[in-house]
Amino acid sequence: MCGIVGIVSTTPVADRIVDALKRLEYRGYDSAGLATSVDGRIDRRRAPGKLTNLRERLAAEPLDGTIGIGHTRWATHGAPTEANAHPHTTNRVAIVHNGIIENFRELKTELDKDGYKPVSETDTEIVALMVTRELDRGMAPFDAAASVIKRLEGAFALAMMFKGEDNLIVGARQGAPLAVGHGENEMILGSDAIAIAPFTNKVTYLEEGDWVAITKDDARIFDREGQPVERAMAQTQLGVSMVDKGNHRHFMLKEIYEQPDAISHTASHYLDLANGKVKLPSKLPFDFKSLNRLTISACGTAYYAGLVAKYWFEKYARLPVEVDVASEFRYREPPMDAGGLALFISQSGETADTLAALRYCKENGQHIASIVNAQESTIARESDIVFPILCGPEISVASTKATTAQLSVLASLAIAAGRQRGHISEAQEFELVDMLAKLPGAITKALGSEEKIDQISHKLSKAKDVLYLGRGSLFPIAMEGALKLKEITYIHAEGYASGELKHGPIALIDETLPVVVVAPSDDLFDKTISNMHEVAARGGKIILITDEAGAKSVGDDVDEIIIVPDAHEFVMPIICAIPVQLLAYYTAVFMGTDVDQPRNLAKSVTVE
Ligand code: F6R
């Protein structure tokens, strides 16, 4: 999750870009850089570390120019050095980029054959070289950018400027945010409205797949097919508050859409993408190799994330895991062998029961690790080690992006544990890391079912009760789906392990009961199909969340199918979290409930 700013103006831009980057430092701050163009020549300054280093560099070697792009980086490909800092330039173009270009290795091979060699380890430079190749072939800047953007896979946002073009910046949004600010005789690009706020309160938020060409006078926006489109201009209120909903109707939807970006940020913190490895702090206060047991405690959605992690740690690291809701754990006085590892998951870091469970474990000689979003929180402060979630502020009471980011952290830890305990080879680690690196792209695709889910939600809103079913690591996602639905629609919902159906809940099934089945085509799929037949035979209405292969083999028993992208079972719980969030969201919107602040709830539960 890096920060991007671009300005095309009639007055000097360098200092203003750095000021705007300051407001984006929350997105990453391991290096920063800036490029401007003067008299057809692109110049740049970059510096490792925080933005103050770039400021010092600029004080010594100022940059003129009325057009420029800047970047504050959270390293994904390559260490946070000056050489890897953005902008990446060639003799023809300068580019800044946020996110991950998934197909950069194959593009690199292709460029290599044509003699275009990168000097950094970044995926961004590959984009710069691709554009340069198109320019060398005689394309105009605008067309060169368009032809390259089409070829990029993954979840990203980028901005580029061209040698000899002092009145054009091209930007693109695919899975990571980008907004256009409409100033007086100038146009601005920024990762969010917070960056743009000092210049103008007139903002257009690009939609998924959009790309834009800004000059000092206008912004032309195109959709992913290259068709010119109009996107509404909004007035931001950022003078009053630093967080806003962008062009989304609710924070919950904004946060659902932030997931590709949030997850690439998390991935870049925990994964060494260039080498296909998990990277954890070098000094952990515990050793995965010598652990006999991992104890996880959390509440609500965070507890379900812990349940998914149990499947991962047990399967990939052969590490026995106990997971409990913190409110139960703290009072049942579980015996604990000293020197074990206790892990606490909490978005707010202030949840009273989770904190009490932490203190119990500390008194009982456990190493304390936590996965939190609020890094200044009490849970973070009382932990021996904190694994930050890094998803940015979550405003909606119903948790979405914090959940999938928690899952990404847990998945990375499970791989590290598997590797250290000798149950995962180097090659397997590479494959699993690659799956996590591709998640932002897969989540962007999963978000594509939004319209279909909106339609299904109209039916769901009529239900009094809804059953969610899942097996294996998708069982917790079924419970998460049920929690999300009841939380924001007030419809009663329960999540069950599919195999438990016959042991009681099947008695509920009749034609009024929708059953949401979370079942991609994995090893357990046939068993779930049998469960679906049992539901259909009793008149139950099935909404199936599955992949293409699952959809093909399922037959007529299903009323609705929501397709998720094909992926390995390892990452499926994270991908399948998206449709269950959207289903709850659209049902709530259709029913007119207070989506972001549902009744009786609070974002941070600091009482037991
Ligand atoms: C549900 C939800 C809650 C929280 C729970 C724990 O959408 O948000 O169930 O997950 O209250 O909160 P944290 O993660 O702050 O400890």
PDB file of C-alpha atoms and ligand atoms in Angstrom, residues 252 297-304 344-355 371-373 379 389 394 396-400 402-403 406 480 483-484 487-488 598 601-605, ligand 1:
ATOM      1  CA  MET A 252     -18.596  -0.817   4.784  1.00  0.00           C
ATOM      2  CA  SER A 297      -8.110 -16.291  21.523  1.00  0.00           C
ATOM      3  CA  ALA A 298     -10.264 -13.594  19.959  1.00  0.00           C
ATOM      4  CA  CYS A 299     -13.863 -12.415  19.677  1.00  0.00           C
ATOM      5  CA  GLY A 300     -16.430 -12.347  16.888  1.00  0.00           C
ATOM      6  CA  THR A 301     -15.035 -12.074  13.405  1.00  0.00           C
ATOM      7  CA  ALA A 302     -11.462 -12.146  14.699  1.00  0.00           C
ATOM      8  CA  TYR A 303     -12.280 -15.484  16.368  1.00  0.00           C
ATOM      9  CA  TYR A 304     -13.410 -16.869  13.004  1.00  0.00           C
ATOM     10  CA  PHE A 344      -4.511 -12.791  20.155  1.00  0.00           C
ATOM     11  CA  ILE A 345      -6.335 -11.371  17.165  1.00  0.00           C
ATOM     12  CA  SER A 346      -8.051  -7.998  17.398  1.00  0.00           C
ATOM     13  CA  GLN A 347      -8.747  -5.177  14.979  1.00  0.00           C
ATOM     14  CA  SER A 348      -9.158  -2.565  17.715  1.00  0.00           C
ATOM     15  CA  GLY A 349      -6.608  -4.026  20.109  1.00  0.00           C
ATOM     16  CA  GLU A 350      -8.886  -2.940  22.963  1.00  0.00           C
ATOM     17  CA  THR A 351     -11.431  -5.745  23.204  1.00  0.00           C
ATOM     18  CA  ALA A 352     -11.879  -6.369  26.929  1.00  0.00           C
ATOM     19  CA  ASP A 353     -12.255 -10.157  26.798  1.00  0.00           C
ATOM     20  CA  THR A 354      -9.322 -10.612  24.444  1.00  0.00           C
ATOM     21  CA  LEU A 355      -7.188  -8.442  26.689  1.00  0.00           C
ATOM     22  CA  ILE A 371      -2.306  -9.535  15.405  1.00  0.00           C
ATOM     23  CA  VAL A 372      -3.813  -6.059  15.682  1.00  0.00           C
ATOM     24  CA  ASN A 373      -4.711  -3.135  13.496  1.00  0.00           C
ATOM     25  CA  ILE A 379      -3.282  -5.425  23.385  1.00  0.00           C
ATOM     26  CA  ILE A 389      -2.656  -5.934  10.222  1.00  0.00           C
ATOM     27  CA  GLU A 394     -11.757   0.457   9.655  1.00  0.00           C
ATOM     28  CA  SER A 396     -17.731   0.393   9.608  1.00  0.00           C
ATOM     29  CA  VAL A 397     -18.739  -1.572  12.693  1.00  0.00           C
ATOM     30  CA  ALA A 398     -18.988  -4.770  10.655  1.00  0.00           C
ATOM     31  CA  SER A 399     -15.430  -5.855  10.060  1.00  0.00           C
ATOM     32  CA  THR A 400     -14.405  -6.625   6.475  1.00  0.00           C
ATOM     33  CA  ALA A 402      -9.486  -6.134   8.855  1.00  0.00           C
ATOM     34  CA  THR A 403     -10.693  -9.740   8.635  1.00  0.00           C
ATOM     35  CA  GLN A 406      -5.853 -10.715   9.585  1.00  0.00           C
ATOM     36  CA  GLU A 480     -18.549 -15.312   9.402  1.00  0.00           C
ATOM     37  CA  LEU A 483     -22.475 -13.158  11.674  1.00  0.00           C
ATOM     38  CA  LYS A 484     -22.201 -10.437   9.020  1.00  0.00           C
ATOM     39  CA  GLU A 487     -25.167  -8.014  12.481  1.00  0.00           C
ATOM     40  CA  ILE A 488     -26.284  -5.586   9.781  1.00  0.00           C
ATOM     41  CA  PRO A 598     -26.033  -1.290  13.203  1.00  0.00           C
ATOM     42  CA  LEU A 601     -23.257  -2.602  18.451  1.00  0.00           C
ATOM     43  CA  ALA A 602     -20.001  -0.709  18.919  1.00  0.00           C
ATOM     44  CA  LYS A 603     -16.768  -0.803  16.966  1.00  0.00           C
ATOM     45  CA  SER A 604     -14.595  -1.349  19.980  1.00  0.00           C
ATOM     46  CA  VAL A 605     -15.967  -3.548  22.772  1.00  0.00           C
TER      47      VAL A 605
HETATM   48  C1  F6R B   1     -18.074  -8.333  13.409  1.00  0.00           C
HETATM   49  C2  F6R B   1     -17.140  -7.624  14.223  1.00  0.00           C
HETATM   50  C3  F6R B   1     -16.931  -8.088  15.627  1.00  0.00           C
HETATM   51  C4  F6R B   1     -15.448  -7.953  16.007  1.00  0.00           C
HETATM   52  C5  F6R B   1     -15.248  -8.305  17.484  1.00  0.00           C
HETATM   53  C6  F6R B   1     -13.801  -8.250  17.897  1.00  0.00           C
HETATM   54  O1  F6R B   1     -18.165  -7.777  12.136  1.00  0.00           O
HETATM   55  O2  F6R B   1     -16.562  -6.668  13.807  1.00  0.00           O
HETATM   56  O3  F6R B   1     -17.377  -9.391  15.798  1.00  0.00           O
HETATM   57  O4  F6R B   1     -14.702  -8.811  15.207  1.00  0.00           O
HETATM   58  O5  F6R B   1     -15.993  -7.406  18.286  1.00  0.00           O
HETATM   59  O6  F6R B   1     -13.289  -6.965  17.739  1.00  0.00           O
HETATM   60  P1  F6R B   1     -11.733  -6.717  17.680  1.00  0.00           P
HETATM   61  O7  F6R B   1     -11.217  -7.350  16.434  1.00  0.00           O
HETATM   62  O8  F6R B   1     -11.592  -5.231  17.682  1.00  0.00           O
HETATM   63  O9  F6R B   1     -11.147  -7.363  18.895  1.00  0.00           O
END
